[in-house]
Coordinates of C-alpha atoms and ligand atoms in Angstrom, one line a residue:
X469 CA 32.4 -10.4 32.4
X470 CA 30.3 -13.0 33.4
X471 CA 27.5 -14.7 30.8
X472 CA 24.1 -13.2 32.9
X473 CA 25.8 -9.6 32.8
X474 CA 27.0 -9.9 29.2
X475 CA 23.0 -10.8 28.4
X476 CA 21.9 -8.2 30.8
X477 CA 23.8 -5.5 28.9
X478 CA 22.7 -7.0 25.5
X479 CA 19.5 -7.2 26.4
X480 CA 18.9 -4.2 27.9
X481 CA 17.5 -5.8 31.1
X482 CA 17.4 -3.5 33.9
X483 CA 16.3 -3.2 37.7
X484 CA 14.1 -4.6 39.5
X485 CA 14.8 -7.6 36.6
X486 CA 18.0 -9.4 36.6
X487 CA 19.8 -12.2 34.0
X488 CA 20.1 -14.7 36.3
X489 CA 21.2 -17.5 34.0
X490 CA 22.0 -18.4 31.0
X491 CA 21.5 -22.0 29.0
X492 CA 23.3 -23.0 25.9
X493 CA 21.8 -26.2 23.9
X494 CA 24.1 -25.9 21.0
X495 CA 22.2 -29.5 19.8
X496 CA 19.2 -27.5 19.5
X497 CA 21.2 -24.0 18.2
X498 CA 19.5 -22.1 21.1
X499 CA 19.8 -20.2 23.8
X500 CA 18.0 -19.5 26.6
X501 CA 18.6 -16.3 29.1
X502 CA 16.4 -16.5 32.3
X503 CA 15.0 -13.3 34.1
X504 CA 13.9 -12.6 36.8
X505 CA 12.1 -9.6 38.8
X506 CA 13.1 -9.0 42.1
X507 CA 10.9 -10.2 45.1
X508 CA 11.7 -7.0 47.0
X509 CA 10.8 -4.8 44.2
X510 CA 7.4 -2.8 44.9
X511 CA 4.9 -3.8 42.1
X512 CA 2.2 -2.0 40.8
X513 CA -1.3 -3.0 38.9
X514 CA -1.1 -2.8 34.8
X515 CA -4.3 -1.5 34.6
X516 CA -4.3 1.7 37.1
X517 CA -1.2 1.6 38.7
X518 CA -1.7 1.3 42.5
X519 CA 0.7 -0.3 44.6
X520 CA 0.2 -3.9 45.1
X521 CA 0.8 -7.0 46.2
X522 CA 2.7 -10.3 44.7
X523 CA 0.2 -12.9 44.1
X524 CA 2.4 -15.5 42.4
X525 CA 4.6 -16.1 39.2
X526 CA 3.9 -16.9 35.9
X527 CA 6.4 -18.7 33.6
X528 CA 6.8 -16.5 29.8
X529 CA 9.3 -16.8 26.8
X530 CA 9.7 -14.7 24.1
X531 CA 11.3 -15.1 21.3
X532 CA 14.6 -12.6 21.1
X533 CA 17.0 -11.5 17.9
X534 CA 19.4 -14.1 17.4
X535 CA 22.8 -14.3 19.7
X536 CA 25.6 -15.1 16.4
X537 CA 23.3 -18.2 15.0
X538 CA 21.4 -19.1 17.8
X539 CA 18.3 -18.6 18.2
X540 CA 17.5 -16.7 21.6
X541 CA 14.8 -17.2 24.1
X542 CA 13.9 -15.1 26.8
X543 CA 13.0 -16.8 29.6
X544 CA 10.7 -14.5 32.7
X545 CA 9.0 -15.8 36.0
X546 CA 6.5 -12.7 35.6
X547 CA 4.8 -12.0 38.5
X548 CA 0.9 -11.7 39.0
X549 CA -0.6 -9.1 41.0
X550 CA -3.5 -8.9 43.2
X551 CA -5.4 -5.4 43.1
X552 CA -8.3 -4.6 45.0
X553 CA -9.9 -2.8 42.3
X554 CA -8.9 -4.8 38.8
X555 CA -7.8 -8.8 40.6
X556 CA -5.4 -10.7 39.5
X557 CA -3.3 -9.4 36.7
X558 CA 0.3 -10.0 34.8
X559 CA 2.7 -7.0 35.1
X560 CA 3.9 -5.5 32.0
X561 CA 7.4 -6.4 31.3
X562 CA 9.3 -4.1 29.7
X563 CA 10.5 -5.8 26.7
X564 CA 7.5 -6.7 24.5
X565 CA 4.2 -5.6 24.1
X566 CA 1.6 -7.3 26.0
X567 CA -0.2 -10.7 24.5
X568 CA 3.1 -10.9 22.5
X569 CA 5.7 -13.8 21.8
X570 CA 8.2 -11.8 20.8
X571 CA 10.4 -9.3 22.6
X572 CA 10.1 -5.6 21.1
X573 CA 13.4 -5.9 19.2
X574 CA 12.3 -9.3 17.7
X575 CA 9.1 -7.8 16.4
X576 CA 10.7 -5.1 15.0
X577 CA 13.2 -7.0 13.3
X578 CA 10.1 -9.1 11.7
X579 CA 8.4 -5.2 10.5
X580 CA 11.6 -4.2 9.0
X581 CA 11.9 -7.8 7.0
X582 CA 8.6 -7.4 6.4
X583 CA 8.9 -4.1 4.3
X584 CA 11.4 -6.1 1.7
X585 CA 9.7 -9.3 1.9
X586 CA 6.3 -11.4 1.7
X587 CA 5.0 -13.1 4.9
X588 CA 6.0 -16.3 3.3
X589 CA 9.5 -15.5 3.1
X590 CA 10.0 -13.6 6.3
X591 CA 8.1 -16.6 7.8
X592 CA 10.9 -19.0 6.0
X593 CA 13.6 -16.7 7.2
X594 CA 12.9 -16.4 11.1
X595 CA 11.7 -19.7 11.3
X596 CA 8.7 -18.2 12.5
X597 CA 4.7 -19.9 11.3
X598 CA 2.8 -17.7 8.4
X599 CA 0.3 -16.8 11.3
X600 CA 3.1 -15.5 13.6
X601 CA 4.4 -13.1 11.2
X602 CA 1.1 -11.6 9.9
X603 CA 0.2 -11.5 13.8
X604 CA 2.9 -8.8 14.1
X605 CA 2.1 -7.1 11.0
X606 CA -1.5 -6.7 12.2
X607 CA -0.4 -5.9 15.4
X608 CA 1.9 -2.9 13.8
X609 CA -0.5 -1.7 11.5
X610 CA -3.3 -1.6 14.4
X611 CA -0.3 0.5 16.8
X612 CA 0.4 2.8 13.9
X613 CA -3.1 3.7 13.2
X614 CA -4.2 4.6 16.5
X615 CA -0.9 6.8 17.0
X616 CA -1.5 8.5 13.8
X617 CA -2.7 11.9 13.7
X618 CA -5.0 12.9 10.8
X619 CA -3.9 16.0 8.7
X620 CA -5.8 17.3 6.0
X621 CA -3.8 17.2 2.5
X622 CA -3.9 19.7 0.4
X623 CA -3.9 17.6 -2.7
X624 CA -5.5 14.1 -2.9
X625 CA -5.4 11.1 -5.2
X626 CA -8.2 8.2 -5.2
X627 CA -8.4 5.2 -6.9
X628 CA -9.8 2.4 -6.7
X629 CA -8.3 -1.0 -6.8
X630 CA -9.2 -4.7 -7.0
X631 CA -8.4 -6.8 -4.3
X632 CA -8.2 -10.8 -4.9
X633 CA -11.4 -11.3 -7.3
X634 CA -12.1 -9.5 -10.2
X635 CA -14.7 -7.2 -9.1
X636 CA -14.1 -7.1 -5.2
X637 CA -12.2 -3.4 -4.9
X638 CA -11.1 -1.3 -2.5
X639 CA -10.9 2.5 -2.4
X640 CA -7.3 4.1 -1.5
X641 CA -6.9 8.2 -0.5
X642 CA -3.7 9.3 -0.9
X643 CA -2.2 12.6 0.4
X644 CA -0.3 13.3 -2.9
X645 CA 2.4 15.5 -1.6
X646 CA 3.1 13.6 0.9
X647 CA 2.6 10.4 -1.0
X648 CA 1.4 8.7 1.8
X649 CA -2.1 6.6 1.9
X650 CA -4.6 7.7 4.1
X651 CA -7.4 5.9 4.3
X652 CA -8.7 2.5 2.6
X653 CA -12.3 1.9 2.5
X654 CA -14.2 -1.0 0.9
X655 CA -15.9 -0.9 -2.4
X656 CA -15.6 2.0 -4.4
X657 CA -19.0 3.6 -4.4
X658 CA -19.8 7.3 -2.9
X659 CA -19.9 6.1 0.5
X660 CA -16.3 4.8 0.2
X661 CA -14.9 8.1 -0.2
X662 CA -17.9 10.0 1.8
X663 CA -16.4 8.3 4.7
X664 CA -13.0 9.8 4.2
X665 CA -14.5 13.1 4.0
X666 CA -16.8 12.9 7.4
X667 CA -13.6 12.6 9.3
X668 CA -12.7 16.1 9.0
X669 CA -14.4 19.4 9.7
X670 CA -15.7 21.8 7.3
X671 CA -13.1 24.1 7.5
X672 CA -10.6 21.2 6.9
X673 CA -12.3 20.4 4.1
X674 CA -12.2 23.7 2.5
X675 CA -8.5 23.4 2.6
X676 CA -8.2 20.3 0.1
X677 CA -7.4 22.2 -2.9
X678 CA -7.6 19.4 -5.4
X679 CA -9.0 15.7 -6.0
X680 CA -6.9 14.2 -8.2
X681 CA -9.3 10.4 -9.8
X682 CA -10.4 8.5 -12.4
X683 CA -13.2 9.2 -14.3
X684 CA -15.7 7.7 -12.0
X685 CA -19.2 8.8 -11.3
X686 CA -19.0 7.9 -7.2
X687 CA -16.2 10.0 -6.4
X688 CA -16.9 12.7 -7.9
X689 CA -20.3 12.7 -6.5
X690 CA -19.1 12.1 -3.0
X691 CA -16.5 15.1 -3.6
X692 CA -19.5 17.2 -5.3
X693 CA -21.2 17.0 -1.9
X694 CA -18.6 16.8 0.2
X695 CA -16.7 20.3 -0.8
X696 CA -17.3 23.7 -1.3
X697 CA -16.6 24.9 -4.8
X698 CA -15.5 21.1 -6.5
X699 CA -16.1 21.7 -9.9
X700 CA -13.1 23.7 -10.0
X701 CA -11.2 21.0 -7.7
X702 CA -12.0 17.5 -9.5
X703 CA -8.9 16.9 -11.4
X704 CA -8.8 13.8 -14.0
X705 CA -5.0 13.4 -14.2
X706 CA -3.3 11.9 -16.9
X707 CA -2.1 8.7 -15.8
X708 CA -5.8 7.6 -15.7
X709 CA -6.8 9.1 -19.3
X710 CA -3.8 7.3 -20.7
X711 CA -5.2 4.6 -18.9
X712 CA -8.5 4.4 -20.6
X713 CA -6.5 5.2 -24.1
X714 CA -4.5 1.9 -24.0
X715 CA -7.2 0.0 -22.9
X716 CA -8.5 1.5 -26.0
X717 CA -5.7 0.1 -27.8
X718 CA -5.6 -2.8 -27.1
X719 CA -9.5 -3.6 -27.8
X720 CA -8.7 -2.7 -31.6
X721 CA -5.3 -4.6 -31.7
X722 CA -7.3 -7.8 -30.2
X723 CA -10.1 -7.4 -33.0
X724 CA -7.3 -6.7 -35.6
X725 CA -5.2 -9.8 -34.5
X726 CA -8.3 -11.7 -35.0
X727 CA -8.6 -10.9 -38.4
X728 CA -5.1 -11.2 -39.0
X729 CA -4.7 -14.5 -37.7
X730 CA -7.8 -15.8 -40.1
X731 CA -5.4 -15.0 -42.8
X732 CA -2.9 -16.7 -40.8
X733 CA -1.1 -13.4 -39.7
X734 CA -0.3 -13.8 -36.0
X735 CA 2.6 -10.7 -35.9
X736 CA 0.1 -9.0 -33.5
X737 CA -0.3 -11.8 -31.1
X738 CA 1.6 -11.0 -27.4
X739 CA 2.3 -7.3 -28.6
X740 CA 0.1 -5.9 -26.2
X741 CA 2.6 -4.6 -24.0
X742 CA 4.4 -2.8 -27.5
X743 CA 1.4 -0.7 -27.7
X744 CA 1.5 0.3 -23.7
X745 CA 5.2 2.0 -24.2
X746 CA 6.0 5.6 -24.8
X747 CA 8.0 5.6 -28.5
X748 CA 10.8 7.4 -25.7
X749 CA 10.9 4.2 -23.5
X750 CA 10.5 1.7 -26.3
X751 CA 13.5 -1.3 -25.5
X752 CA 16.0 -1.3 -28.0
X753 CA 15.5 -4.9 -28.6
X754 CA 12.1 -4.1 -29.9
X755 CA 11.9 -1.0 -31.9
X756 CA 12.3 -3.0 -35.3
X757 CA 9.4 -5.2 -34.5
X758 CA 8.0 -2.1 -33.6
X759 CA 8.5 -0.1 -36.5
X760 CA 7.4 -3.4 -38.7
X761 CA 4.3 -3.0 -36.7
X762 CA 3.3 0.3 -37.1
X763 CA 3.2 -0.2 -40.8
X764 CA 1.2 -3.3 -40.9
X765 CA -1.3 -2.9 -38.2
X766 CA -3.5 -0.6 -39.7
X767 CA -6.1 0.1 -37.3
X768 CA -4.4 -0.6 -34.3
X769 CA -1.3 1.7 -35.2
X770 CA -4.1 4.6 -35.9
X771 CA -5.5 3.9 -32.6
X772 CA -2.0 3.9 -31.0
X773 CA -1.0 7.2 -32.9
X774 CA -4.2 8.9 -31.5
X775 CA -3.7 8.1 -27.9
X776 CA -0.1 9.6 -28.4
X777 CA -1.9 12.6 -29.7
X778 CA -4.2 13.1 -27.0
X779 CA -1.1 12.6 -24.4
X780 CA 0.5 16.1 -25.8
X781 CA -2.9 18.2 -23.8
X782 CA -0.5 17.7 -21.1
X783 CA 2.6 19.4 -22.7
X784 CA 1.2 22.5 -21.7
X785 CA 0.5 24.1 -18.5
X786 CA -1.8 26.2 -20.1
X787 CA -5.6 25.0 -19.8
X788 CA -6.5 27.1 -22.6
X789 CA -4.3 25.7 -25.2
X790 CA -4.9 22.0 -23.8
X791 CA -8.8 22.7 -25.0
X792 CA -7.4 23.8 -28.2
X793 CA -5.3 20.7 -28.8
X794 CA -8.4 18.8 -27.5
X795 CA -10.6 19.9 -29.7
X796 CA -8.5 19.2 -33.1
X797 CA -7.8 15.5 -31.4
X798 CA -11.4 15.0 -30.7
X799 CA -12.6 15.8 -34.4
X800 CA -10.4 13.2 -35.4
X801 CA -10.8 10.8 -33.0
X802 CA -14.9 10.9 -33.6
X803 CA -13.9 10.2 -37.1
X804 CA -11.3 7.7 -36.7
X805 CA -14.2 4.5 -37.0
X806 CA -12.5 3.0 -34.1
X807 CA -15.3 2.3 -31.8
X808 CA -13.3 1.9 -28.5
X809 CA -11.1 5.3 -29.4
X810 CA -14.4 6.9 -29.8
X811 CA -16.2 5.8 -26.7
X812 CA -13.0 7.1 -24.6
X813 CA -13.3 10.7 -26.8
X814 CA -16.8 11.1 -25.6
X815 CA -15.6 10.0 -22.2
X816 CA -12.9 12.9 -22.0
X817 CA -15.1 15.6 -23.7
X818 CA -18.0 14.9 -20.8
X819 CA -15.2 15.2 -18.5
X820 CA -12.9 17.9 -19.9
X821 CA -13.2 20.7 -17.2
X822 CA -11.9 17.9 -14.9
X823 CA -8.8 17.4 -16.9
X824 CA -7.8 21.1 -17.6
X825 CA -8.5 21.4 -13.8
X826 CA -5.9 18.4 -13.7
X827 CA -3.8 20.8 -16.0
X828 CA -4.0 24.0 -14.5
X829 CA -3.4 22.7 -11.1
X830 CA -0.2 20.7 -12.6
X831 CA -1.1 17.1 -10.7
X832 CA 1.3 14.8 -11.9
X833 CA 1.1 11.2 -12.4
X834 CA 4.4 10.0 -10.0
X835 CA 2.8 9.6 -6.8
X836 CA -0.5 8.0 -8.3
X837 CA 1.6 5.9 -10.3
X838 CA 4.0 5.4 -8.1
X839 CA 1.6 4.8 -5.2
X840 CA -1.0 2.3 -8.0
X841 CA 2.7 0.5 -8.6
X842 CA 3.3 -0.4 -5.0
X843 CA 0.0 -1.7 -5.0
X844 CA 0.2 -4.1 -7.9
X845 CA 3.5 -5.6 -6.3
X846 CA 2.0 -6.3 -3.3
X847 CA -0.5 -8.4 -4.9
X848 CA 2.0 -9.9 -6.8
X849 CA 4.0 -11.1 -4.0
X850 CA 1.3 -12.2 -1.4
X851 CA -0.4 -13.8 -4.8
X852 CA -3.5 -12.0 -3.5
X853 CA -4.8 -11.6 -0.2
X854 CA -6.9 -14.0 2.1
X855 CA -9.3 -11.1 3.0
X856 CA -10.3 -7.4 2.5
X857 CA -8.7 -6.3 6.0
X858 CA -5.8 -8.0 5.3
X859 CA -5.3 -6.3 2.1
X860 CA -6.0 -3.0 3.5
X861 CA -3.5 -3.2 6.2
X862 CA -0.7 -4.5 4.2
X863 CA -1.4 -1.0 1.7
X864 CA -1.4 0.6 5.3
X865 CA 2.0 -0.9 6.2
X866 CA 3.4 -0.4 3.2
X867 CA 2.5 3.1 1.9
X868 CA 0.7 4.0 5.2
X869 CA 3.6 6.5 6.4
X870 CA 2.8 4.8 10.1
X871 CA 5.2 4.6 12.8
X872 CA 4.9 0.7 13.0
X873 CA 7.6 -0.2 16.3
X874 CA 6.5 -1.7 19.5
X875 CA 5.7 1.3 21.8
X876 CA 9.2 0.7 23.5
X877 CA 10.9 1.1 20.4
X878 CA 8.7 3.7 18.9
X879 CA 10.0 7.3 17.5
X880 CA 13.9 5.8 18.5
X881 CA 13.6 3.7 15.0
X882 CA 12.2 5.1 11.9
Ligands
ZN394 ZN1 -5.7 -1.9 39.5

């Protein structure tokens, strides 16, 4: 077999295009495999597809997957069209996507590195600029968006989260079942979620059954007005009561360490994370400090003990004996004298109906959690975001459920 039809059979290249040669510059580890489209071959316009003319050629390279080590360049004399109706144009070729630098394949190779790596690393990897990489993330993000197709969940999950800066958030829909993000808005006010909601009918809306969130006065405002019968659908799911409980924690274990370190005590110092644990999950290597613990930090082990408490309303499926065990934890809470316990106690009773909704309805925390987790790792590894969009489409890529290939490629990869 000769080199041009070993790279026309590896590269898929087809009539009217043709290999027609193929370059090796081993001091450069590269390759380069020239096309070429056939002057005989009728042409048509990009835009509407009439028959047209040759006008001239065009020299293009893309970047290809690798042949062994070499890096591989596609190399095209593209030819320009004249057409009465749209001028001059650039036929489509059919191995990338228009504008693009990369062939198809390439591009998906970058997506599919790109769901295990940071932009950084993928850039380091492919040899390929920071800019070029996020171009094709941007670029699949913006493909799988308009291809997507809408469908009303029948349980949600918001939340909000902070992008970059401390107070800069954004406001992330999830379809819970099918744990898939839906929509990211910016801020997390009313009209964050109100816009979520205007993209589908009333009789769409009636079929959300539940609203899994946080405590939080927009959503459940823009959910009040938004659909029919949401008292009964507003669910405030564990994961963010437990939530506001450790936070609650850990306010009284930092004003306890205080006073324990003026008496030059400093065994509370770096335990927040001890606090955070289920006595279940508690490492092995730290259940003796634990235990230690407990018995010496009075307040803070109270405050530990009654978030615990609080966390067995959701051993029962039954709403009714949830608001029992509520209402012996709440007593004691009011009278713990821990001010942050009590300030989440009042918080809860305002909000109860929402959280034996949460009950009844049996919303559990994996997808939220699982969903807020992905999140915080994406952070992590981009070590925050350069802007709001760019934050929004990387949750999109990530969690968006999107079919992300080049069109060619698209629904033959998943
Ligand atoms: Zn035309």
């Amino acid at each position: 077999m000769r080199d041009t039809d070993l790279y026309a059979q590896i590269l898929g290249v087809e009539q009217p295009w043709r290999v027609t040669g193929v370059e090796l510059r081993s001091s450069q580890g590269e390759v380069e495999v020239s096309v070429e489209h056939e002057g005989s071959a009728p042409l048509k316009c990009p835009m509407c597809g009439a028959s047209v003319t040759r006008y001239d050629t065009r020299l293009r390279r893309w970047r290809h997957l690798p042949t062994c080590q070499y890096r591989t360049i596609l190399a095209a004399q593209v030819p320009r069209v004249r057409c009465p109706e749209h001028g001059v144009k650039t036929i489509q070729v059919p191995w990338a996507e228009p504008g693009s630098g990369f062939t198809a394949l390439f591009e998906a190779l970058v997506i599919d590195w790109l769901r295990e790596a940071s932009t950084s690393a993928v850039a380091r990897q492919l040899d390929l600029s920071w800019d070029q990489v996020d171009g094709v993330m941007q670029r699949a993000v913006e493909r799988g968006l308009a291809r997507r197709q809408l469908e009303v969940p029948r349980r949600i999950g918001v939340d909000e989260t902070s992008f970059q800066k401390r107070h800069e958030y954004v406001t992330v829909v999830a379809d819970l079942e099918g744990g898939v993000v839906q929509h990211v808005a910016d801020g997390r006010g009313k009209e964050a979620l109100g816009i979520y909601y205007e993209s589908f009918s009333e009789e769409e809306l009636a079929q959300i059954e539940t609203v899994a969130m946080d405590m939080w006065r927009a959503y459940i405002a823009a959910t009040s007005e938004a659909l029919p019968g949401a008292e009964s659908k507003i669910a405030f799911d564990k994961f963010h009561v437990a939530m506001h409980l450790g936070t609650a924690v850990d306010r009284v274990r930092r004003e306890e360490n205080r006073i324990l370190r003026e008496r030059g005590d400093d065994s509370l110092t770096n335990t927040k994370h001890l606090w955070l644990y289920h006595p279940d999950h508690l490492p092995e290597k730290s259940s003796a400090q634990f235990d230690q613990l407990v018995h010496k930090a009075l307040k803070t082990s109270r405050a530990w003990m009654l978030k615990e408490l609080a966390m067995e309303m959701w051993e029962h499926r039954d709403p009714h004996a949830a608001e029992k065990i509520f209402n012996a934890w709440y007593s004691w809470a009011i009278r713990s004298r821990l001010d942050p316990i009590k300030k989440v106690a009042r918080m809860i009773k305002r909000n109860l109906q929402g959280i034996l909704n949460a009950i009844a309805a049996g919303v559990t925390n994996a997808r939220l959690e699982g969903i807020n987790t992905v999140i915080q790792g994406l952070k992590r590894t981009a070590r925050g975001f350069r802007s709001r969009p760019r934050f929004r489409n990387a949750i999109y890529f990530h969690l968006g459920g999107l079919d992300l290939y080049p069109d060619s490629l698209a629904h033959s990869k998943s």
